[in-house]
CSV table of C-alpha atoms and ligand atoms in Angstrom, one decimal:
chain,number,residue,atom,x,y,z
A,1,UNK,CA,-18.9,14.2,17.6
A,2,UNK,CA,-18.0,13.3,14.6
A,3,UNK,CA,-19.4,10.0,13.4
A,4,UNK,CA,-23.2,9.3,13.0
A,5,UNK,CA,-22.8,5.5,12.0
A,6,UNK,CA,-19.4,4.5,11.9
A,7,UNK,CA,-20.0,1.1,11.5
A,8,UNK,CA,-20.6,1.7,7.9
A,9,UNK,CA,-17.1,2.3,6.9
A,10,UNK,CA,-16.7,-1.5,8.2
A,11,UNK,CA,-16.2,-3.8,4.9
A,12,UNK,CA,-18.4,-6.3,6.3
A,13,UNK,CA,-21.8,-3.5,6.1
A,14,UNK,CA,-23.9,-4.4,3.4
A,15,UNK,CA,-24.9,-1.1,2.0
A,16,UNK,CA,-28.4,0.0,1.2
A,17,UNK,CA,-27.5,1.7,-2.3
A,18,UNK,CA,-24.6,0.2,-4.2
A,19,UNK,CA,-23.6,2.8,-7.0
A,20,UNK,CA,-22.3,1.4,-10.6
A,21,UNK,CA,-23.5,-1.9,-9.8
A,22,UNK,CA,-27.3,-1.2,-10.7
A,23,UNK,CA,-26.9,-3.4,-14.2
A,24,UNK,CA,-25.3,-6.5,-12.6
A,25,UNK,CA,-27.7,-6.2,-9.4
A,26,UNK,CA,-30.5,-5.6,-12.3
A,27,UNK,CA,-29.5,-8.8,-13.8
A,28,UNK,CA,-29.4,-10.9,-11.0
A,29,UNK,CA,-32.7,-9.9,-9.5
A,30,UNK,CA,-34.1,-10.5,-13.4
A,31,UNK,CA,-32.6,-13.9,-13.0
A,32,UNK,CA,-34.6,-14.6,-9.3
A,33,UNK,CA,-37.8,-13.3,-10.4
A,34,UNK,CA,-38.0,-15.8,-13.1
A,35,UNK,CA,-37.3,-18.0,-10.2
A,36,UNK,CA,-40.0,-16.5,-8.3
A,37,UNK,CA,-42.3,-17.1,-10.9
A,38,UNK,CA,-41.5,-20.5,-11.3
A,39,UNK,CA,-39.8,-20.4,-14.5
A,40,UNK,CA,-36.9,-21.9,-15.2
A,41,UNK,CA,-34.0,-19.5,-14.2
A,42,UNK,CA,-30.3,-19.1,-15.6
A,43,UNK,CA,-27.2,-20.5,-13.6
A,44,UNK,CA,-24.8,-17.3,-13.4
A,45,UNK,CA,-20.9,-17.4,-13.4
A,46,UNK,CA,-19.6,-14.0,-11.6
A,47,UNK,CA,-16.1,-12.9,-12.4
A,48,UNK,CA,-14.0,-9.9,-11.6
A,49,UNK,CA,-10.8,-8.7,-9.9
A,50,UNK,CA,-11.0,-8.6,-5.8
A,51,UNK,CA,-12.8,-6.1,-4.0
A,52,UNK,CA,-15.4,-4.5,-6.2
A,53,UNK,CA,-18.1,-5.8,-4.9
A,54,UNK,CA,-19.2,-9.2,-6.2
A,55,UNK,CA,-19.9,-10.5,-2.8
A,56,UNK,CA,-21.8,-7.7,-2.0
A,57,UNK,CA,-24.0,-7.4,-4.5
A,58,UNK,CA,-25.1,-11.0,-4.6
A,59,UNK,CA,-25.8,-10.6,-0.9
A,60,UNK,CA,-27.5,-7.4,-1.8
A,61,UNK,CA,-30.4,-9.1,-4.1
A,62,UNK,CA,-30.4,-12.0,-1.6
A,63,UNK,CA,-31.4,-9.9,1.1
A,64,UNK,CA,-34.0,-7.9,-0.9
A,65,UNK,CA,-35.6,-11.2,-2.5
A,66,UNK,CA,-35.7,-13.2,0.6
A,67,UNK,CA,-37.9,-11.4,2.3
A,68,UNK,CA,-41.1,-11.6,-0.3
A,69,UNK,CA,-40.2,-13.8,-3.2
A,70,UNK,CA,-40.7,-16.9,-1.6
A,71,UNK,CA,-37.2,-18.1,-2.9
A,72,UNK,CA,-34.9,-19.6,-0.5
A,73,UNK,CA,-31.2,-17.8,-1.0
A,74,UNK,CA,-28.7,-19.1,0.5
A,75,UNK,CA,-25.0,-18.0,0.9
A,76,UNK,CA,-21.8,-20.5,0.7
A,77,UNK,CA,-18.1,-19.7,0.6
A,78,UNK,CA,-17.3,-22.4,-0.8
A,79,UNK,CA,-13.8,-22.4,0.7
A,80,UNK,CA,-15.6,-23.5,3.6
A,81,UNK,CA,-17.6,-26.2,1.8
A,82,UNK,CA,-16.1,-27.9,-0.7
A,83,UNK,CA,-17.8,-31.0,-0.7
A,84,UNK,CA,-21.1,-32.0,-2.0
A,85,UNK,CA,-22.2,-32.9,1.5
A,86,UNK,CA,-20.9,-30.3,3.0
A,87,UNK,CA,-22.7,-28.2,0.8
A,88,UNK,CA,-26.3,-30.0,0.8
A,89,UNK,CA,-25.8,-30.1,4.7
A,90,UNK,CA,-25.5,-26.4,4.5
A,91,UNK,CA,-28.3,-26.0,2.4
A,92,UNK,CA,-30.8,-28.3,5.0
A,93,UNK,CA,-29.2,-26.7,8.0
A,94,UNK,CA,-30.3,-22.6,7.0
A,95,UNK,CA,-33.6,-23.8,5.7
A,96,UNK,CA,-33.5,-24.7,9.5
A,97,UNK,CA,-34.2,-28.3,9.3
A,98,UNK,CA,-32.0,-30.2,11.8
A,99,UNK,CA,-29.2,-32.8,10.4
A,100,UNK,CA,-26.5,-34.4,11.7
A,101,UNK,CA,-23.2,-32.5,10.1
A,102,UNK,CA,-21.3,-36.1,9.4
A,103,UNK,CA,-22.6,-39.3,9.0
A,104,UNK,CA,-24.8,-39.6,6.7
A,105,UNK,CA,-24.3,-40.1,2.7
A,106,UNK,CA,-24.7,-37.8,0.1
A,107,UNK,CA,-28.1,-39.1,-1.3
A,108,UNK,CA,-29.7,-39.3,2.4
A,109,UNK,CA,-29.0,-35.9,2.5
A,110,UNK,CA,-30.2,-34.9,-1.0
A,111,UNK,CA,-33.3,-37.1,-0.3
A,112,UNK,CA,-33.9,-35.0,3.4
A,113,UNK,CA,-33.5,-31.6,1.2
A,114,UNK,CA,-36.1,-32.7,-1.7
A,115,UNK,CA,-38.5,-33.6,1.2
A,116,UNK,CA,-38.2,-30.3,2.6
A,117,UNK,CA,-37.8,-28.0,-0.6
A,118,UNK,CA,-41.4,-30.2,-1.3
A,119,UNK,CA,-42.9,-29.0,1.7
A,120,UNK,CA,-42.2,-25.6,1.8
A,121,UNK,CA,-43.0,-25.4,-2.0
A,122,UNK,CA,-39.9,-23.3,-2.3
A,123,UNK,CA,-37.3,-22.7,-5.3
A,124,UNK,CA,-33.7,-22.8,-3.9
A,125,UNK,CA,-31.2,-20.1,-5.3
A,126,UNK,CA,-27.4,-21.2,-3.7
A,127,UNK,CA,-24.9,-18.7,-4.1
A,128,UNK,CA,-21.1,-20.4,-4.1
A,129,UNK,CA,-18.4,-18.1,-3.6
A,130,UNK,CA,-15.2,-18.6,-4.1
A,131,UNK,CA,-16.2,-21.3,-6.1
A,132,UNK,CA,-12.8,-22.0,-7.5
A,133,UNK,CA,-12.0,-24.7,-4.3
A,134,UNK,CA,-15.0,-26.6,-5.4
A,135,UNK,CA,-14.4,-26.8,-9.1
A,136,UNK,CA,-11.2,-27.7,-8.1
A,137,UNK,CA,-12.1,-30.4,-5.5
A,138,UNK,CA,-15.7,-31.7,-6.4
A,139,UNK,CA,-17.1,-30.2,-9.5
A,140,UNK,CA,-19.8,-32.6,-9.5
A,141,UNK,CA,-21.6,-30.9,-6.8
A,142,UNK,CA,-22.4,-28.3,-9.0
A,143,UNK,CA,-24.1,-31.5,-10.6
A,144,UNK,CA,-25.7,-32.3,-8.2
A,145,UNK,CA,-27.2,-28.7,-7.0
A,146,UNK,CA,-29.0,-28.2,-10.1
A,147,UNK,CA,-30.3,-31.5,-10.4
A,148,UNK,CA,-32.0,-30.9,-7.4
A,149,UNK,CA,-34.6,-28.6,-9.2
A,150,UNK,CA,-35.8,-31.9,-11.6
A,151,UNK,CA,-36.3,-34.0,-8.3
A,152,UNK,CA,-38.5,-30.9,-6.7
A,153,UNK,CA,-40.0,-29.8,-9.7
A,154,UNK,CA,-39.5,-26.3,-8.6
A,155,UNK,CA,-37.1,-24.3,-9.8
A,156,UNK,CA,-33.4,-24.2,-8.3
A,157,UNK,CA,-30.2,-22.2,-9.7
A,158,UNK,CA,-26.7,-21.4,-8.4
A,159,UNK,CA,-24.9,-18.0,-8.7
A,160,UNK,CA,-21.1,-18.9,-9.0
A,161,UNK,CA,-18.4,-16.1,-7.8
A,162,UNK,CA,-14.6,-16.4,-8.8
A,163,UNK,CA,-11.7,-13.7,-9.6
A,164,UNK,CA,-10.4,-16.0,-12.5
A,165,UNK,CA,-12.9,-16.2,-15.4
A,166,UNK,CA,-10.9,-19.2,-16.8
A,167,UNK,CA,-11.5,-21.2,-13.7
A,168,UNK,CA,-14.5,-22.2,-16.1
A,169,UNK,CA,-11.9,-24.2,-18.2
A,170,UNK,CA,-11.5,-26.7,-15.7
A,171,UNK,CA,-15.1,-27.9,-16.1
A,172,UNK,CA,-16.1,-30.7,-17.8
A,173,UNK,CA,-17.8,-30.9,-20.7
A,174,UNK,CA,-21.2,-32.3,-19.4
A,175,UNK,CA,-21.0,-30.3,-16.5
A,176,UNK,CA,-20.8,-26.9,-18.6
A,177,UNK,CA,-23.8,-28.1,-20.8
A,178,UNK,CA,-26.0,-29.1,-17.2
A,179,UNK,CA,-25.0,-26.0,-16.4
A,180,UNK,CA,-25.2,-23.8,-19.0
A,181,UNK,CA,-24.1,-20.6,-17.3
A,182,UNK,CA,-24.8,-16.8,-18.1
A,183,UNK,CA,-21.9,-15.1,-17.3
A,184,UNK,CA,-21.8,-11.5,-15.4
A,185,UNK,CA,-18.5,-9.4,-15.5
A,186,UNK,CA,-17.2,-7.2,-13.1
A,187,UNK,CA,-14.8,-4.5,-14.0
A,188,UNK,CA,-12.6,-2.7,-12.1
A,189,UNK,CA,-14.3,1.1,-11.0
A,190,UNK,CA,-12.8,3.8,-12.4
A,191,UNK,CA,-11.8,6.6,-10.0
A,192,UNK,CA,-15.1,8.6,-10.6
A,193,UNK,CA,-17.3,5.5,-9.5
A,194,UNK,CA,-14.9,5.1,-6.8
A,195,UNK,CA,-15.8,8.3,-5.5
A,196,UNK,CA,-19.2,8.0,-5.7
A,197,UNK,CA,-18.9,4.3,-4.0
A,198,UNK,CA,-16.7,6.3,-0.9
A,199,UNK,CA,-18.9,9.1,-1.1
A,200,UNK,CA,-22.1,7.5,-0.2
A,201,UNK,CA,-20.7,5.6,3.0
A,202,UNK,CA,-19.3,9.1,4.1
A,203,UNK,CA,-22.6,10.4,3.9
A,204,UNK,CA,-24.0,8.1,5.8
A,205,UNK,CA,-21.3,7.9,8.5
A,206,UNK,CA,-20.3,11.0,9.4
A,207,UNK,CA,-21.9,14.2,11.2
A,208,UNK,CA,-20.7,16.7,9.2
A,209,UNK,CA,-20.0,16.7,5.3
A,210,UNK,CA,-16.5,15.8,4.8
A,211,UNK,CA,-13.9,18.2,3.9
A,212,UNK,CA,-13.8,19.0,0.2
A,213,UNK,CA,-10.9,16.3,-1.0
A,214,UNK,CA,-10.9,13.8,1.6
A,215,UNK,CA,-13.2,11.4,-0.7
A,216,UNK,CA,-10.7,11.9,-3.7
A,217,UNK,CA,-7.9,11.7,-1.9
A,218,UNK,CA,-9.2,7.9,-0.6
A,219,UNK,CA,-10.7,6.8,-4.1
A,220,UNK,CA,-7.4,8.2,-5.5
A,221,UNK,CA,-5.6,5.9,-3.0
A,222,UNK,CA,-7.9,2.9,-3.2
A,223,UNK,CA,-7.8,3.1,-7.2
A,224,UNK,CA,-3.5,2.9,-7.3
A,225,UNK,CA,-3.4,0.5,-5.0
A,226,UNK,CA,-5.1,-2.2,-6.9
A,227,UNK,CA,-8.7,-1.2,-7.0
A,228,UNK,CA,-10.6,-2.4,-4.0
A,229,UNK,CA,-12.9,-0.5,-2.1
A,230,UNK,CA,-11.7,-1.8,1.0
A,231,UNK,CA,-8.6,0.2,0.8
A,232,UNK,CA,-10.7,3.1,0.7
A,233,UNK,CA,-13.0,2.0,3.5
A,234,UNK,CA,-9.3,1.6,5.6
A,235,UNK,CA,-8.4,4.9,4.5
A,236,UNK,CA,-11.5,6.8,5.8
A,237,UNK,CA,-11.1,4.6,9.0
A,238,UNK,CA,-7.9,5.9,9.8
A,239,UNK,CA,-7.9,8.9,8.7
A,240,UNK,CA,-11.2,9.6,11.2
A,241,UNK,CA,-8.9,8.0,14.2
A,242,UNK,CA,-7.0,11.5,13.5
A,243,UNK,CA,-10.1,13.1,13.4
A,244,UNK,CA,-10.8,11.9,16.6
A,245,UNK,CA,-7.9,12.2,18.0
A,246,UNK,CA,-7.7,15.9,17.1
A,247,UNK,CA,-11.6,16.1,18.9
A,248,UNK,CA,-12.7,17.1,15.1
A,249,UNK,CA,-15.9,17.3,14.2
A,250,UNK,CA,-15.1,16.8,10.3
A,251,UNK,CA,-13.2,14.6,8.0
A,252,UNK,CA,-10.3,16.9,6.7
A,253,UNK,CA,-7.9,16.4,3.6
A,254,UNK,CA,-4.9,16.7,6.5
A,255,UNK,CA,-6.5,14.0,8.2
A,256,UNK,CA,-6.4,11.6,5.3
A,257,UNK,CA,-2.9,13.0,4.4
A,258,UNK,CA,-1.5,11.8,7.7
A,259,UNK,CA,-2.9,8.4,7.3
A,260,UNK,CA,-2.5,7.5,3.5
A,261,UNK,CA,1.0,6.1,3.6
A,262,UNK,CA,0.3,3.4,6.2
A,263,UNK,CA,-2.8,2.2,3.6
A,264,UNK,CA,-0.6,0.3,1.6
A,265,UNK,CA,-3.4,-2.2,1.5
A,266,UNK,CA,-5.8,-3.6,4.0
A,267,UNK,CA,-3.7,-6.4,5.3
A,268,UNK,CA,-0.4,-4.6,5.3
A,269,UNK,CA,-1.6,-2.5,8.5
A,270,UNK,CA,-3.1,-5.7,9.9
A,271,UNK,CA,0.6,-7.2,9.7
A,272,UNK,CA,2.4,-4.5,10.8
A,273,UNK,CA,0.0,-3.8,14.0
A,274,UNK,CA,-0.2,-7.2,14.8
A,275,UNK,CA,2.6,-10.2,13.9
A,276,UNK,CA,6.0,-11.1,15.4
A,277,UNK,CA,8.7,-12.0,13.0
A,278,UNK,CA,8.1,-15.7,12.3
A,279,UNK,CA,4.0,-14.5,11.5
A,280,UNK,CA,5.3,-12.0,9.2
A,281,UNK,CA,7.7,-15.1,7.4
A,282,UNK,CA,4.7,-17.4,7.2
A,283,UNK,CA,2.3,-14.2,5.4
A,284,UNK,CA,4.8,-13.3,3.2
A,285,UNK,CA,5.3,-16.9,1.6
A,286,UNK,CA,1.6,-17.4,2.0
A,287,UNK,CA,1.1,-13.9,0.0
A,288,UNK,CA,1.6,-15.8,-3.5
A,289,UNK,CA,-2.0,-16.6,-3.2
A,290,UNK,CA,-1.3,-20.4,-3.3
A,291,UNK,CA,-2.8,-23.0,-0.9
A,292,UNK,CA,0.2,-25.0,0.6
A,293,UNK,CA,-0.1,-27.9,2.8
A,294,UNK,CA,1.3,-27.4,6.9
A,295,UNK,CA,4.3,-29.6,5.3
A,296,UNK,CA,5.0,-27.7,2.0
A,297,UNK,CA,4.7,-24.5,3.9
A,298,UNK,CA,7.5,-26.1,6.9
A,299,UNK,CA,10.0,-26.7,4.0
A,300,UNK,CA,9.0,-23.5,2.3
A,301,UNK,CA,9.5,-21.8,5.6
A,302,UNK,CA,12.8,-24.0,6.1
A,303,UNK,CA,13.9,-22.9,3.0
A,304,UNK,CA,13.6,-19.1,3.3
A,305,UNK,CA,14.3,-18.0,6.4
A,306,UNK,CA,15.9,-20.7,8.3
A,307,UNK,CA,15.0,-23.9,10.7
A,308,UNK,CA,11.4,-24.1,12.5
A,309,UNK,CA,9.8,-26.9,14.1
A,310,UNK,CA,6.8,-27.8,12.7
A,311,UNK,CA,5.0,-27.4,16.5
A,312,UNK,CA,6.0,-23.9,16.4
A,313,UNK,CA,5.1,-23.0,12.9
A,314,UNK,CA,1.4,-24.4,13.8
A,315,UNK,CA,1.3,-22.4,16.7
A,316,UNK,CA,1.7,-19.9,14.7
A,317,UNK,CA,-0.8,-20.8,11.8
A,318,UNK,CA,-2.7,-21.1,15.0
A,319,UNK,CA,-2.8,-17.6,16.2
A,320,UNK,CA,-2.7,-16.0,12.4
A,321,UNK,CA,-6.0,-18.1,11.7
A,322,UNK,CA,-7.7,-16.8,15.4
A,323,UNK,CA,-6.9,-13.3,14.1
A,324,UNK,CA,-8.4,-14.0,10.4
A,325,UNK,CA,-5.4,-13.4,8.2
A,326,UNK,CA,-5.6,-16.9,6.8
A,327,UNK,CA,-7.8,-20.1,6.8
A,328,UNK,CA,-6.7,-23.3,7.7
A,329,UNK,CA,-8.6,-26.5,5.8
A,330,UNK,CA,-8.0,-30.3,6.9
A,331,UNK,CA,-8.7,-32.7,4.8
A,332,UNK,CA,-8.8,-36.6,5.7
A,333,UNK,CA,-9.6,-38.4,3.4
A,334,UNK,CA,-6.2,-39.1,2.1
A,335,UNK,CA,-4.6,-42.3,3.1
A,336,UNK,CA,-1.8,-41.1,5.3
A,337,UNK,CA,-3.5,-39.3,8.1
A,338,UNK,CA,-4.9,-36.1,7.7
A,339,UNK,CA,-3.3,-33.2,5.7
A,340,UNK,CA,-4.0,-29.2,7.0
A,341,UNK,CA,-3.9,-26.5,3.9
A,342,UNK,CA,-3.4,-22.8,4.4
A,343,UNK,CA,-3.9,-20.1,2.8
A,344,UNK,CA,-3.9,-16.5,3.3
A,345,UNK,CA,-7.3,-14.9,3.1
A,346,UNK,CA,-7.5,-12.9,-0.2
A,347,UNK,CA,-8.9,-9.8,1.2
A,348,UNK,CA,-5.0,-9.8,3.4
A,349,UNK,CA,-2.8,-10.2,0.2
A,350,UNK,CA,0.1,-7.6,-0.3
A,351,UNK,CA,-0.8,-5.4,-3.4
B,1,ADP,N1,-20.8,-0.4,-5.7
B,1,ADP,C1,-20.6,-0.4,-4.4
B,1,ADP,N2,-21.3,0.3,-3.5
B,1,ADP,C2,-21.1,0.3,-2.2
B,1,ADP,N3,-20.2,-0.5,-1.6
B,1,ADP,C3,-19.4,-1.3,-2.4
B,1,ADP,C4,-19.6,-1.3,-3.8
B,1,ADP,N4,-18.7,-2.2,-4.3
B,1,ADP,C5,-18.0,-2.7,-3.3
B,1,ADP,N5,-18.4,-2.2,-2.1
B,1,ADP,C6,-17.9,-2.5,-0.8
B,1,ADP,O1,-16.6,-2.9,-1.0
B,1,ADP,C7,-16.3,-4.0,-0.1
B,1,ADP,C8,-15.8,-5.2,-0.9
B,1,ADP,O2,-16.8,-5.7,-1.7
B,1,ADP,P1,-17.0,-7.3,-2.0
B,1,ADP,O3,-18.3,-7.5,-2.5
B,1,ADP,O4,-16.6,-8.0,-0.7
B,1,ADP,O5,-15.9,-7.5,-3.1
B,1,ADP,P2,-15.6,-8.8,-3.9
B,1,ADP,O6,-16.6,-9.9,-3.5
B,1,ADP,O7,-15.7,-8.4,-5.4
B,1,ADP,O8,-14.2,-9.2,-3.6
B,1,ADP,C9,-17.5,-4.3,0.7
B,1,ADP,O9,-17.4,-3.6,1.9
B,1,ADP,C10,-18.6,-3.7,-0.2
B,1,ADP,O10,-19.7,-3.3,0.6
B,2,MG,MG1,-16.1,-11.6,-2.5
């Protein structure tokens, strides 16, 4: 046997220890106590390059402070709510208060949430991630949010998440000030913390210490190719298929060694083990990082590699969305009927 928990090597385990993140997790949890003790906490603006554990680290002192602080966390990509209804409706519906999800206005629902927040006698602490949709779309939510702690007289904050830092630029003026935001940097782990990071999830998952090397070789790998510590993750996972395979009981160096050339990134395997050609055309276009709409994305398509209909390009957006290698958004509002964007999920990109 080889693995003890092999679900930690997954990307989506929230680990118990999170090495080289103890001074941003620090601050964070400094910021919710204050919360906790009623006084008036800081918004926070997280920033840093993809994969080096933003996400998880907010989730991390969510989880911890939950549980006895009396706060209310709640989590929010905000690619999925982008909207300040949306968002408020969120907030009511995992404080487990029932609400419709359409239909009513923004201040019926703000007014249902300071009932509630009242009652319970809670402080509110959102975290938006990927805020960058929402700046984009409906800054004022953020507005909004933190208004909501002068309404309750208890104390409410948001903990914003982006890869750009300048995304902040886009803010208006009074909406910076209502903020006022602390800002928390990530950097990029260098190949010793990446070790460490690797390391600790090895510990936990496998039988049998791994072979001296095989963490190097991973951290090594994850480190060149852009930094995150998913890569890593994917390279452990694969190379312990081999493992497997072999009937192992250990993670070896030749393990990893057979594997490391087909961890070009995370996504890269996901294309290659499963897309047809025209899936493969729609990724690469998509892998710019842009949002396009279903019709810039036809022409784009049109452009490149030749005619499409537009059915068959959505049955396609179709079946790369059910397999989680992009999200699809529809938006309508506009006048003209409704408009679909895509993008690729960031986690996917190419490096
Ligand atoms: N310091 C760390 N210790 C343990 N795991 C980490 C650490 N940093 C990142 N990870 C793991 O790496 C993966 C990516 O982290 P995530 O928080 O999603 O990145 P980001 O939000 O910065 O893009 C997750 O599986 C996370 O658990
Ligand atoms: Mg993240």
């Amino acid at each position: 046997m080889l693995f003890k928990n092999e679900e930690v090597l997954s990307p989506e385990y929230l680990p118990e220890i999170m090495p080289h993140r103890e001074n941003q997790i620090q601050e964070l949890a400094r910021n919710i106590e204050l919360l906790a003790k009623n006084k008036k906490p800081e918004n926070i603006f997280i920033y840093g390059p993809p994969g080096i554990g933003k996400t998880a680290s907010v989730k991390f002192v969510f989880r911890q402070f939950e549980e006895f602080s009396g706060i209310h966390t709640v989590y929010i990509n905000t690619w999925d709510y982008n909207t300040t209804s949306a968002l408020l409706t969120k907030i009511v519906l995992s404080l487990n208060y029932p609400i419709p999800r359409r239909g009513l206005s923004k201040d019926e629902i703000l007014e249902k949430l300071v009932e509630i927040l009242k009652k319970l006698k809670k402080g509110l602490i959102v975290c938006l991630d990927e805020v960058d949709q929402l700046i984009i779309k409906d800054q004022n939510a953020l507005y909004d949010l933190v208004r909501i702690g002068q309404y309750v007289e208890l104390p409410v904050a948001v903990v914003m998440i982006s890869n750009f830092k300048n995304i902040l630029a886009r803010l208006e003026p009074r909406i910076v000030s209502s903020l006022g935001l602390t800002e928390i940097e990530f950097k990029p782990y260098t190949l010793i913390e990446m070790k460490d990071i690797l390391n600790e999830r090895c510990k936990l998952a496998f039988k049998e210490p791994v072979e001296e090397g095989v963490v190097f070789l991973c951290a090594n790998h994850a480190i060149t190719r852009g930094g995150d510590v998913r890569v890593g993750l994917e390279c452990l996972r694969k190379a312990s298929r081999i493992a497997e395979e072999q009937s192992s009981d250990k993670l070896k160096v030749e393990h990893v060694k057979a594997v490391l050339k087909d961890v070009k990134s995370v996504k890269m395997q996901i294309v290659k083990d499963n897309l047809n050609g025209v899936e493969k055309n729609i990724v690469e276009i998509l892998n710019d990082g842009k949002t396009y709409t279903s019709t810039e994305l036809l022409d784009e398509y049109i452009n490149r590699f030749g005619q499409i209909s537009q059915v068959a390009l959505l049955e396609h957006i179709k079946r790369l969305k059910d397999i989680g290698l992009i999200k699809t958004k529809e938006d309508r509002t506009g006048s003209r009927g409704r408009k679909v964007y895509i993008r690729l999920l960031k986690r996917k990109r190419f490096k």
